[in-house]
Every structure is written in C-alpha cells, then in structure tokens.
mmCIF file of C-alpha atoms and ligand atoms in Angstrom:
data_model
loop_
_atom_site.group_PDB
_atom_site.id
_atom_site.type_symbol
_atom_site.label_atom_id
_atom_site.label_comp_id
_atom_site.label_asym_id
_atom_site.label_seq_id
_atom_site.Cartn_x
_atom_site.Cartn_y
_atom_site.Cartn_z
ATOM 1 C CA UNK A 1399 -59.218 -18.975 62.773
ATOM 2 C CA UNK A 1400 -60.730 -19.848 59.364
ATOM 3 C CA UNK A 1401 -58.941 -16.801 57.884
ATOM 4 C CA UNK A 1402 -55.287 -17.921 59.057
ATOM 5 C CA UNK A 1403 -55.954 -21.461 57.221
ATOM 6 C CA UNK A 1404 -56.824 -19.679 54.243
ATOM 7 C CA UNK A 1405 -53.591 -17.836 53.784
ATOM 8 C CA UNK A 1406 -51.256 -20.967 52.897
ATOM 9 C CA UNK A 1407 -53.507 -22.492 50.245
ATOM 10 C CA UNK A 1408 -54.214 -19.114 48.600
ATOM 11 C CA UNK A 1409 -50.573 -18.555 48.442
ATOM 12 C CA UNK A 1410 -49.754 -21.912 47.011
ATOM 13 C CA UNK A 1411 -52.437 -21.720 44.316
ATOM 14 C CA UNK A 1412 -51.166 -18.162 43.239
ATOM 15 C CA UNK A 1413 -47.652 -19.242 43.089
ATOM 16 C CA UNK A 1414 -48.770 -22.214 40.887
ATOM 17 C CA UNK A 1415 -50.713 -19.878 38.619
ATOM 18 C CA UNK A 1416 -47.851 -17.218 38.360
ATOM 19 C CA UNK A 1417 -45.266 -20.265 37.578
ATOM 20 C CA UNK A 1418 -47.554 -21.672 34.830
ATOM 21 C CA UNK A 1419 -48.394 -18.342 33.149
ATOM 22 C CA UNK A 1420 -47.926 -18.803 29.524
ATOM 23 C CA UNK A 1421 -47.015 -15.273 28.543
ATOM 24 C CA UNK A 1422 -46.874 -11.705 30.151
ATOM 25 C CA UNK A 1423 -50.506 -10.705 29.773
ATOM 26 C CA UNK A 1424 -51.401 -13.980 31.395
ATOM 27 C CA UNK A 1425 -48.937 -13.125 34.184
ATOM 28 C CA UNK A 1426 -50.228 -9.740 34.603
ATOM 29 C CA UNK A 1427 -53.544 -11.103 34.868
ATOM 30 C CA UNK A 1428 -52.772 -13.487 37.547
ATOM 31 C CA UNK A 1429 -51.003 -10.622 39.432
ATOM 32 C CA UNK A 1430 -54.263 -8.502 39.366
ATOM 33 C CA UNK A 1431 -56.382 -11.606 40.541
ATOM 34 C CA UNK A 1432 -54.148 -12.200 43.686
ATOM 35 C CA UNK A 1433 -52.285 -8.758 44.499
ATOM 36 C CA UNK A 1434 -54.447 -6.218 42.845
ATOM 37 C CA UNK A 1435 -57.145 -3.830 44.535
ATOM 38 C CA UNK A 1436 -59.587 -6.416 43.801
ATOM 39 C CA UNK A 1437 -57.419 -9.451 44.275
ATOM 40 C CA UNK A 1438 -57.648 -12.402 46.487
ATOM 41 C CA UNK A 1439 -55.097 -11.081 49.085
ATOM 42 C CA UNK A 1440 -56.507 -7.711 49.378
ATOM 43 C CA UNK A 1441 -59.884 -9.189 50.260
ATOM 44 C CA UNK A 1442 -58.048 -11.180 52.745
ATOM 45 C CA UNK A 1443 -56.777 -8.021 54.274
ATOM 46 C CA UNK A 1444 -59.879 -6.530 54.505
ATOM 47 C CA UNK A 1445 -61.205 -9.444 56.829
ATOM 48 C CA UNK A 1446 -58.458 -8.845 59.304
ATOM 49 C CA UNK A 1447 -60.831 -6.356 60.985
ATOM 50 C CA UNK A 1448 -63.001 -9.391 61.913
ATOM 51 C CA UNK A 1449 -60.280 -11.052 63.925
ATOM 52 C CA UNK A 1450 -59.784 -10.611 67.510
ATOM 53 C CA UNK A 1451 -57.012 -8.101 68.519
ATOM 54 C CA UNK A 1452 -54.761 -10.947 69.579
ATOM 55 C CA UNK A 1453 -54.865 -12.975 66.440
ATOM 56 C CA UNK A 1454 -54.808 -9.944 64.085
ATOM 57 C CA UNK A 1455 -51.063 -9.224 64.068
ATOM 58 C CA UNK A 1456 -49.961 -12.613 63.398
ATOM 59 C CA UNK A 1457 -52.460 -12.835 60.502
ATOM 60 C CA UNK A 1458 -51.393 -9.734 59.142
ATOM 61 C CA UNK A 1459 -47.816 -10.694 59.137
ATOM 62 C CA UNK A 1460 -48.536 -14.049 57.330
ATOM 63 C CA UNK A 1461 -50.485 -12.336 54.787
ATOM 64 C CA UNK A 1462 -47.704 -9.845 54.168
ATOM 65 C CA UNK A 1463 -45.069 -12.644 53.908
ATOM 66 C CA UNK A 1464 -47.326 -14.607 51.509
ATOM 67 C CA UNK A 1465 -47.560 -11.154 49.386
ATOM 68 C CA UNK A 1466 -43.796 -10.853 49.395
ATOM 69 C CA UNK A 1467 -43.232 -14.361 48.120
ATOM 70 C CA UNK A 1468 -45.891 -13.771 45.450
ATOM 71 C CA UNK A 1469 -44.250 -10.568 44.219
ATOM 72 C CA UNK A 1470 -40.727 -12.565 44.206
ATOM 73 C CA UNK A 1471 -42.044 -15.206 42.053
ATOM 74 C CA UNK A 1472 -43.891 -12.718 39.638
ATOM 75 C CA UNK A 1473 -40.495 -10.896 39.409
ATOM 76 C CA UNK A 1474 -38.848 -14.083 38.431
ATOM 77 C CA UNK A 1475 -41.544 -15.171 35.983
ATOM 78 C CA UNK A 1476 -41.706 -11.738 34.576
ATOM 79 C CA UNK A 1477 -37.718 -11.723 33.512
ATOM 80 C CA UNK A 1478 -38.304 -15.295 32.281
ATOM 81 C CA UNK A 1479 -41.003 -14.452 29.883
ATOM 82 C CA UNK A 1480 -39.513 -11.032 28.926
ATOM 83 C CA UNK A 1481 -36.358 -12.846 27.766
ATOM 84 C CA UNK A 1482 -38.431 -15.409 25.962
ATOM 85 C CA UNK A 1483 -40.342 -12.740 24.114
ATOM 86 C CA UNK A 1484 -37.118 -10.873 22.965
ATOM 87 C CA UNK A 1485 -35.782 -14.301 21.474
ATOM 88 C CA UNK A 1486 -36.273 -14.980 17.793
ATOM 89 C CA UNK A 1487 -39.406 -17.105 17.161
ATOM 90 C CA UNK A 1488 -37.531 -19.384 14.599
ATOM 91 C CA UNK A 1489 -34.037 -20.730 15.063
ATOM 92 C CA UNK A 1490 -31.446 -18.476 13.554
ATOM 93 C CA UNK A 1491 -29.947 -19.731 10.422
ATOM 94 C CA UNK A 1492 -26.416 -18.545 10.522
ATOM 95 C CA UNK A 1493 -25.616 -20.036 6.947
ATOM 96 C CA UNK A 1494 -27.683 -17.148 5.605
ATOM 97 C CA UNK A 1495 -25.783 -14.334 3.704
ATOM 98 C CA UNK A 1496 -25.672 -11.241 6.109
ATOM 99 C CA UNK A 1497 -27.046 -7.810 5.642
ATOM 100 C CA UNK A 1498 -23.907 -5.658 5.840
ATOM 101 C CA UNK A 1499 -23.731 -2.137 6.688
ATOM 102 C CA UNK A 1500 -20.945 -0.124 4.615
ATOM 103 C CA UNK A 1501 -18.130 0.010 6.909
ATOM 104 C CA UNK A 1502 -16.306 2.773 5.030
ATOM 105 C CA UNK A 1503 -13.494 2.696 2.449
ATOM 106 C CA UNK A 1504 -9.772 3.285 2.241
ATOM 107 C CA UNK A 1505 -8.807 6.939 1.118
ATOM 108 C CA UNK A 1506 -7.978 7.200 -2.461
ATOM 109 C CA UNK A 1507 -4.492 8.023 -1.560
ATOM 110 C CA UNK A 1508 -4.215 4.955 0.442
ATOM 111 C CA UNK A 1509 -5.269 2.881 -2.251
ATOM 112 C CA UNK A 1510 -2.714 4.415 -4.688
ATOM 113 C CA UNK A 1511 -0.121 3.834 -2.118
ATOM 114 C CA UNK A 1512 -1.005 0.350 -1.454
ATOM 115 C CA UNK A 1513 -1.058 -0.386 -5.103
ATOM 116 C CA UNK A 1514 2.360 1.194 -5.579
ATOM 117 C CA UNK A 1515 3.711 -0.870 -2.633
ATOM 118 C CA UNK A 1516 2.196 -4.133 -3.916
ATOM 119 C CA UNK A 1517 3.862 -3.571 -7.462
ATOM 120 C CA UNK A 1518 7.189 -3.120 -5.674
ATOM 121 C CA UNK A 1519 7.081 -5.910 -3.441
ATOM 122 C CA UNK A 1520 6.473 -8.228 -6.387
ATOM 123 C CA UNK A 1521 10.028 -7.372 -7.367
ATOM 124 C CA UNK A 1522 11.618 -7.852 -3.929
ATOM 125 C CA UNK A 1523 11.165 -4.424 -2.422
ATOM 126 C CA UNK A 1524 10.361 -3.861 1.126
ATOM 127 C CA UNK A 1525 8.701 -0.910 3.005
ATOM 128 C CA UNK A 1526 10.891 1.596 5.328
ATOM 129 C CA UNK A 1527 10.014 4.489 7.086
ATOM 130 C CA UNK A 1528 11.466 7.228 8.931
ATOM 131 C CA UNK A 1529 10.511 10.555 10.967
ATOM 132 C CA UNK A 1530 8.437 13.343 9.715
ATOM 133 C CA UNK A 1531 10.301 15.609 12.159
ATOM 134 C CA UNK A 1532 13.789 15.727 10.618
ATOM 135 C CA UNK A 1533 16.976 17.283 11.220
ATOM 136 C CA UNK A 1534 19.010 19.236 8.546
ATOM 137 C CA UNK A 1535 21.421 16.480 8.198
ATOM 138 C CA UNK A 1536 19.313 13.753 6.915
ATOM 139 C CA UNK A 1537 17.004 15.973 4.900
ATOM 140 C CA UNK A 1538 19.809 18.151 3.343
ATOM 141 C CA UNK A 1539 23.295 17.730 4.120
ATOM 142 C CA UNK A 1540 23.701 14.152 3.880
ATOM 143 C CA UNK A 1541 21.865 14.549 0.567
ATOM 144 C CA UNK A 1542 24.437 17.007 -0.782
ATOM 145 C CA UNK A 1543 21.982 19.947 -0.645
ATOM 146 C CA UNK A 1544 24.243 23.040 0.238
ATOM 147 C CA UNK A 1545 23.621 25.277 3.119
ATOM 148 C CA UNK A 1546 22.506 27.987 0.564
ATOM 149 C CA UNK A 1547 20.136 26.007 -1.549
ATOM 150 C CA UNK A 1548 16.735 27.591 -1.418
ATOM 151 C CA UNK A 1549 14.980 24.525 -0.364
ATOM 152 C CA UNK A 1550 16.639 25.067 3.006
ATOM 153 C CA UNK A 1551 15.471 28.678 3.189
ATOM 154 C CA UNK A 1552 12.552 29.127 6.048
ATOM 155 C CA UNK A 1553 10.433 30.449 3.107
ATOM 156 C CA UNK A 1554 10.369 26.935 1.739
ATOM 157 C CA UNK A 1555 10.513 24.684 4.750
ATOM 158 C CA UNK A 1556 8.936 24.549 8.242
ATOM 159 C CA UNK A 1557 11.451 24.614 11.084
ATOM 160 C CA UNK A 1558 10.541 23.831 14.596
ATOM 161 C CA UNK A 1559 11.456 26.453 17.214
ATOM 162 C CA UNK A 1560 13.277 23.845 19.459
ATOM 163 C CA UNK A 1561 16.893 24.623 20.712
ATOM 164 C CA UNK A 1562 18.191 21.664 18.229
ATOM 165 C CA UNK A 1563 17.305 22.898 14.682
ATOM 166 C CA UNK A 1564 14.670 20.533 13.419
ATOM 167 C CA UNK A 1565 12.458 20.791 10.553
ATOM 168 C CA UNK A 1566 9.189 18.980 8.923
ATOM 169 C CA UNK A 1567 10.803 16.833 6.157
ATOM 170 C CA UNK A 1568 10.402 18.384 2.629
ATOM 171 C CA UNK A 1569 10.861 14.881 0.877
ATOM 172 C CA UNK A 1570 11.049 11.391 1.889
ATOM 173 C CA UNK A 1571 14.610 11.152 0.436
ATOM 174 C CA UNK A 1572 15.765 11.719 4.029
ATOM 175 C CA UNK A 1573 14.807 8.220 4.687
ATOM 176 C CA UNK A 1574 17.270 6.834 2.137
ATOM 177 C CA UNK A 1575 20.181 8.102 4.512
ATOM 178 C CA UNK A 1576 18.475 6.648 7.537
ATOM 179 C CA UNK A 1577 18.303 3.215 5.970
ATOM 180 C CA UNK A 1578 21.831 3.360 4.442
ATOM 181 C CA UNK A 1579 23.353 4.412 7.809
ATOM 182 C CA UNK A 1580 21.578 1.498 9.560
ATOM 183 C CA UNK A 1581 21.645 -1.404 6.778
ATOM 184 C CA UNK A 1582 24.303 -3.186 5.008
ATOM 185 C CA UNK A 1583 23.832 -3.196 1.148
ATOM 186 C CA UNK A 1584 22.120 -4.725 -1.070
ATOM 187 C CA UNK A 1585 19.154 -2.567 -0.318
ATOM 188 C CA UNK A 1586 15.735 -2.534 -2.041
ATOM 189 C CA UNK A 1587 13.188 -0.239 -0.318
ATOM 190 C CA UNK A 1588 10.170 1.969 -0.890
ATOM 191 C CA UNK A 1589 9.056 4.574 1.591
ATOM 192 C CA UNK A 1590 5.737 6.030 1.403
ATOM 193 C CA UNK A 1591 5.224 9.094 3.574
ATOM 194 C CA UNK A 1592 3.936 12.651 4.383
ATOM 195 C CA UNK A 1593 5.941 15.720 3.577
ATOM 196 C CA UNK A 1594 5.831 19.335 4.283
ATOM 197 C CA UNK A 1595 6.572 22.366 2.195
ATOM 198 C CA UNK A 1596 5.663 25.928 2.854
ATOM 199 C CA UNK A 1597 3.351 26.187 -0.110
ATOM 200 C CA UNK A 1598 0.008 27.990 -0.207
ATOM 201 C CA UNK A 1599 -2.867 25.560 -0.948
ATOM 202 C CA UNK A 1600 -4.266 25.840 -4.431
ATOM 203 C CA UNK A 1601 -5.471 23.237 -6.940
ATOM 204 C CA UNK A 1602 -2.060 21.763 -7.389
ATOM 205 C CA UNK A 1603 -0.345 22.573 -4.175
ATOM 206 C CA UNK A 1604 -0.744 21.918 -0.510
ATOM 207 C CA UNK A 1605 1.520 22.517 2.537
ATOM 208 C CA UNK A 1606 1.468 18.767 3.117
ATOM 209 C CA UNK A 1607 1.309 16.060 0.798
ATOM 210 C CA UNK A 1608 2.552 12.412 0.201
ATOM 211 C CA UNK A 1609 5.566 10.924 -1.674
ATOM 212 C CA UNK A 1610 6.911 7.547 -2.196
ATOM 213 C CA UNK A 1611 10.548 7.217 -2.376
ATOM 214 C CA UNK A 1612 12.338 4.300 -3.797
ATOM 215 C CA UNK A 1613 16.082 3.089 -3.192
ATOM 216 C CA UNK A 1614 18.012 0.353 -4.821
ATOM 217 C CA UNK A 1615 21.564 -0.311 -3.919
ATOM 218 C CA UNK A 1616 23.685 -3.253 -5.280
ATOM 219 C CA UNK A 1617 26.562 -3.981 -7.472
ATOM 220 C CA UNK A 1618 26.523 -3.195 -11.247
ATOM 221 C CA UNK A 1619 23.161 -1.357 -10.965
ATOM 222 C CA UNK A 1620 22.334 0.614 -14.144
ATOM 223 C CA UNK A 1621 20.084 3.344 -15.534
ATOM 224 C CA UNK A 1622 18.420 0.349 -17.550
ATOM 225 C CA UNK A 1623 17.187 -1.361 -14.383
ATOM 226 C CA UNK A 1624 15.758 2.227 -12.966
ATOM 227 C CA UNK A 1625 13.885 2.626 -16.215
ATOM 228 C CA UNK A 1626 12.572 -1.087 -16.404
ATOM 229 C CA UNK A 1627 11.512 -0.854 -12.800
ATOM 230 C CA UNK A 1628 9.604 2.371 -13.351
ATOM 231 C CA UNK A 1629 8.093 1.185 -16.444
ATOM 232 C CA UNK A 1630 7.049 -2.045 -14.776
ATOM 233 C CA UNK A 1631 5.242 -0.248 -11.808
ATOM 234 C CA UNK A 1632 3.440 2.305 -13.828
ATOM 235 C CA UNK A 1633 2.120 -0.284 -16.149
ATOM 236 C CA UNK A 1634 0.931 -2.203 -13.102
ATOM 237 C CA UNK A 1635 -0.584 1.042 -11.750
ATOM 238 C CA UNK A 1636 -2.113 2.637 -14.898
ATOM 239 C CA UNK A 1637 -2.298 -0.091 -17.377
ATOM 240 C CA UNK A 1638 -0.198 -1.728 -20.359
ATOM 241 C CA UNK A 1639 -0.657 1.362 -22.558
ATOM 242 C CA UNK A 1640 1.274 3.698 -20.523
ATOM 243 C CA UNK A 1641 4.795 5.154 -21.690
ATOM 244 C CA UNK A 1642 7.490 6.424 -19.656
ATOM 245 C CA UNK A 1643 10.230 8.907 -20.628
ATOM 246 C CA UNK A 1644 13.291 10.269 -18.898
ATOM 247 C CA UNK A 1645 14.395 13.678 -19.323
ATOM 248 C CA UNK A 1646 17.786 14.909 -17.984
ATOM 249 C CA UNK A 1647 17.439 16.900 -14.680
ATOM 250 C CA UNK A 1648 19.383 18.014 -11.710
ATOM 251 C CA UNK A 1649 19.162 16.703 -8.124
ATOM 252 C CA UNK A 1650 22.264 17.017 -5.758
ATOM 253 C CA UNK A 1651 21.787 13.425 -4.575
ATOM 254 C CA UNK A 1652 21.794 11.585 -8.075
ATOM 255 C CA UNK A 1653 23.961 11.773 -11.017
ATOM 256 C CA UNK A 1654 22.854 11.381 -13.681
ATOM 257 C CA UNK A 1655 19.457 12.676 -12.620
ATOM 258 C CA UNK A 1656 16.206 12.552 -14.443
ATOM 259 C CA UNK A 1657 12.686 13.715 -14.198
ATOM 260 C CA UNK A 1658 10.154 11.001 -15.416
ATOM 261 C CA UNK A 1659 7.461 11.751 -17.727
ATOM 262 C CA UNK A 1660 4.437 9.529 -18.366
ATOM 263 C CA UNK A 1661 1.665 9.297 -21.070
ATOM 264 C CA UNK A 1662 -1.324 7.294 -21.478
ATOM 265 C CA UNK A 1663 -4.536 7.539 -23.357
ATOM 266 C CA UNK A 1664 -5.875 9.038 -20.202
ATOM 267 C CA UNK A 1665 -3.177 11.776 -20.353
ATOM 268 C CA UNK A 1666 -4.142 12.263 -24.001
ATOM 269 C CA UNK A 1667 -7.718 12.911 -22.978
ATOM 270 C CA UNK A 1668 -6.857 15.571 -20.548
ATOM 271 C CA UNK A 1669 -5.203 17.317 -23.444
ATOM 272 C CA UNK A 1670 -1.568 16.823 -22.530
ATOM 273 C CA UNK A 1671 1.157 14.956 -24.244
ATOM 274 C CA UNK A 1672 3.499 14.150 -21.301
ATOM 275 C CA UNK A 1673 2.968 14.596 -17.428
ATOM 276 C CA UNK A 1674 5.753 15.126 -15.362
ATOM 277 C CA UNK A 1675 5.454 12.634 -12.402
ATOM 278 C CA UNK A 1676 8.561 11.958 -10.466
ATOM 279 C CA UNK A 1677 12.198 12.681 -9.952
ATOM 280 C CA UNK A 1678 15.052 9.889 -9.937
ATOM 281 C CA UNK A 1679 18.500 9.155 -10.995
ATOM 282 C CA UNK A 1680 21.741 7.122 -10.103
ATOM 283 C CA UNK A 1681 22.730 7.459 -6.407
ATOM 284 C CA UNK A 1682 25.667 10.009 -6.299
ATOM 285 C CA UNK A 1683 29.063 8.536 -5.124
ATOM 286 C CA UNK A 1684 29.138 11.215 -2.513
ATOM 287 C CA UNK A 1685 26.160 9.766 -0.919
ATOM 288 C CA UNK A 1686 27.752 6.536 -0.651
ATOM 289 C CA UNK A 1687 30.706 8.136 1.076
ATOM 290 C CA UNK A 1688 28.325 10.206 3.388
ATOM 291 C CA UNK A 1689 26.904 6.761 4.700
ATOM 292 C CA UNK A 1690 30.093 4.845 4.653
ATOM 293 C CA UNK A 1691 29.564 2.647 1.611
ATOM 294 C CA UNK A 1692 32.425 2.233 -0.709
ATOM 295 C CA UNK A 1693 31.521 4.032 -4.031
ATOM 296 C CA UNK A 1694 33.882 1.976 -5.963
ATOM 297 C CA UNK A 1695 31.829 -1.240 -5.149
ATOM 298 C CA UNK A 1696 28.209 0.057 -4.599
ATOM 299 C CA UNK A 1697 25.783 1.496 -7.220
ATOM 300 C CA UNK A 1698 22.251 2.173 -7.106
ATOM 301 C CA UNK A 1699 19.277 4.380 -8.221
ATOM 302 C CA UNK A 1700 16.653 6.270 -6.339
ATOM 303 C CA UNK A 1701 13.386 8.045 -7.253
ATOM 304 C CA UNK A 1702 10.611 10.147 -5.463
ATOM 305 C CA UNK A 1703 7.155 10.192 -6.753
ATOM 306 C CA UNK A 1704 4.444 12.276 -5.538
ATOM 307 C CA UNK A 1705 1.500 10.280 -4.510
ATOM 308 C CA UNK A 1706 -1.241 12.731 -4.747
ATOM 309 C CA UNK A 1707 -0.266 13.592 -8.591
ATOM 310 C CA UNK A 1708 -0.496 10.000 -9.352
ATOM 311 C CA UNK A 1709 -3.752 9.671 -7.798
ATOM 312 C CA UNK A 1710 -5.097 12.834 -9.677
ATOM 313 C CA UNK A 1711 -4.112 11.405 -12.963
ATOM 314 C CA UNK A 1712 -5.472 7.999 -12.231
ATOM 315 C CA UNK A 1713 -8.774 9.123 -10.945
ATOM 316 C CA UNK A 1714 -8.931 12.350 -13.166
ATOM 317 C CA UNK A 1715 -9.278 14.807 -10.157
ATOM 318 C CA UNK A 1716 -8.562 18.340 -10.867
ATOM 319 C CA UNK A 1717 -8.028 19.869 -7.291
ATOM 320 C CA UNK A 1718 -5.592 18.370 -4.746
ATOM 321 C CA UNK A 1719 -7.514 20.061 -1.826
ATOM 322 C CA UNK A 1720 -10.330 17.396 -2.473
ATOM 323 C CA UNK A 1721 -8.127 14.749 -0.995
ATOM 324 C CA UNK A 1722 -7.894 16.630 2.437
ATOM 325 C CA UNK A 1723 -11.624 17.846 2.860
ATOM 326 C CA UNK A 1724 -13.077 14.436 3.912
ATOM 327 C CA UNK A 1725 -16.075 15.100 2.222
ATOM 328 C CA UNK A 1726 -17.925 11.795 1.961
ATOM 329 C CA UNK A 1727 -19.408 12.721 -1.471
ATOM 330 C CA UNK A 1728 -15.825 12.791 -2.570
ATOM 331 C CA UNK A 1729 -14.434 9.827 -0.732
ATOM 332 C CA UNK A 1730 -17.529 7.563 -1.526
ATOM 333 C CA UNK A 1731 -16.411 7.359 -5.120
ATOM 334 C CA UNK A 1732 -13.282 5.437 -4.809
HETATM 335 N N1 DAH B 3090 13.169 14.344 -3.394
HETATM 336 C C1 DAH B 3090 12.849 14.874 -4.704
HETATM 337 C C2 DAH B 3090 11.578 15.826 -4.588
HETATM 338 O O1 DAH B 3090 10.920 15.783 -3.471
HETATM 339 C C3 DAH B 3090 12.325 13.782 -5.452
HETATM 340 C C4 DAH B 3090 13.451 12.757 -5.825
HETATM 341 C C5 DAH B 3090 14.234 12.981 -6.935
HETATM 342 C C6 DAH B 3090 13.669 11.774 -5.216
HETATM 343 C C7 DAH B 3090 15.418 12.333 -7.459
HETATM 344 C C8 DAH B 3090 14.679 11.009 -5.698
HETATM 345 C C9 DAH B 3090 15.606 11.127 -6.509
HETATM 346 O O2 DAH B 3090 15.165 9.977 -4.747
HETATM 347 O O3 DAH B 3090 16.630 10.359 -6.922
HETATM 348 O O4 DAH B 3090 11.202 16.602 -5.488
#
C-alpha cells in the first residue's frame, strides 16, 4: 500500500520541478532525476515486484499514467524554453540602420532606356508599345517600304512559318502605325523595345537589340522642333557638352530624312569626330494618308535611336555582346 501512496506526491513534485526549470539544462536534469534509468519512477517500477499479484496491475497502471503526464509536461516546457533560447537577449531596436544585402541592379540597357524615357516625359511624351511579332503591313507596307526592298528579304528579316505571314519586327517604327491607327492627334510618344534582324553577332551587331522610337504629331511641327528635342534629350543623357548634327538621309516614312550624328569630349577621346546615333525625319504625308490623318492638317517628326549604341558610348563599351552574356563581373559595374 505504501508504494501506491508514493506515486501521486512523486508525480506532483516532478511536475513542479519541470515547470520551474529555469533553462534547458535544468530541464534535462529533472527529466533524468524522475524518468531516467536511475530516476525516481524507475525505482518505483522496480519495487512493483514486492507487491501482491492483485495490487500489481493497478499500481503499474498508475505509475505509467504518471510517467505520461510527466513526459507531456516535459515536452511543453521544452518547447517553451527552446523558444525563449531562440529569442534575442536584448530587445530589438528597429530604428538602427540595417545591414542590407545587395539586391542586384538594373541592367545597363534598362538604365539607359529609363533615362531616355525620363527625359522625354519631362517634355510631355508618354510611353507606348506594340507587338514584337508583327505583320508585314505594320512593319513595312504602312511605312512605305516597297515589296522589293532588301529589308523585307528573308535574308534580313526573321519570318514565322505560320500560315499568316508574320515576322519579328525589324524596328520599333511599326508602333508608329499602331498608335496612329488607334489614337487621334496630337500624339507624343516614345516606344522603347526589342527588335530583330538577321545579323551575325559580332562586336557591333546582334540578331536582337533595342531601339527607342519617338513620334510627335501636331499642327505646324517643324524640323527645328525635332532638332531642339533631340538636343535636349542628348544633353540630359550625356551632359551639356554634347553636340548634335543632322545629315541628309533617306527613310521611306520621313521626308526630309536625316541621320543624327553626335559628338562630345567622350567621342573625341574614342578617337572619333562624330558618331552616327539615330535616324529621323519629318513624317511623310503618305504615312498620314495610310492611317487616315489629313496630311494637309497634320505634321510631325519621328526618330529611332539604337539603345545599345547609346549605352556603348555612354559607358565606353567596345563589344555589344557583353550586354547579353549576363556576366555579373560586367553587370556589377553599372
Ligand atoms: N527605323 C529606322 C531603323 O531601324 C530608324 C528610324 C529612322 C526611325 C527614321 C524613325 C525615323 O522613326 O523617322 O533604322
């Protein structure tokens, strides 16, 4: 009978000790003292043999129930102490400056694109876009590029082999047509985007590259507006000491047409006088006809810059392929 009476008080003192354990080490020690091979409950079990056959099962059951209760209390206390051990000893001061991991950077082409767009936004332009998979109408026909023009040759342009003849746009000029078809003048847009040509990759060519198209349509627009705008944007982009020059050229969608050359101390340092940077001109009246604008009323200009080319000059990069290799040693520099 004495054994039976010992169980409950022993359990109670065990529970009390477990609950008051100050840390994990003390807890493990208490566990050993009660449930371990030399613990108090193990000792009780050993005494079971001294009981009569009738008393033994009830006593054994009581001991086992007590042990289960102790195990449960132990588990609970252990989680509590582990959580406490994981918490910082001192309260966290959230006003301290953080230790920030570098989160990566924008690609240099993205940076240049964003800078150009930012400059145009200052003077009232908005960003437009259009599909990279185009049809011949928007890429060529509507821009007055005749069917026998070499740009339309499959040697120069990627065509899809779908039943409807489609292609990868060779320039962002296709978006001029898409926007003019959809909106009423006046129009002031820039269109950054990817274009495709069947070039083999070398230091200055790649089968895909990026352009930014500009289009301004309003009444009484002049070449002076075009030149002033181009100058403004290049000064924003490359500094006040840049100079811009227009050279007569031919594009089927502008008349007159120009190539834009650009120079700066940086260009001089590269051993060049002028660098060709873009094409532009006054929107051809036929283009207005093609999209249903009255060419007697509306005037405008357009341009197309190569973004890689601008980035190469700005950062003095000698090989266009570096932009696409995603080598972090290159990308980290911008
Ligand atoms: N689309 C021309 C090219 O890819 C660039 C260009 C020239 C765009 C004259 C224009 C423009 O909008 O007016 O080379």
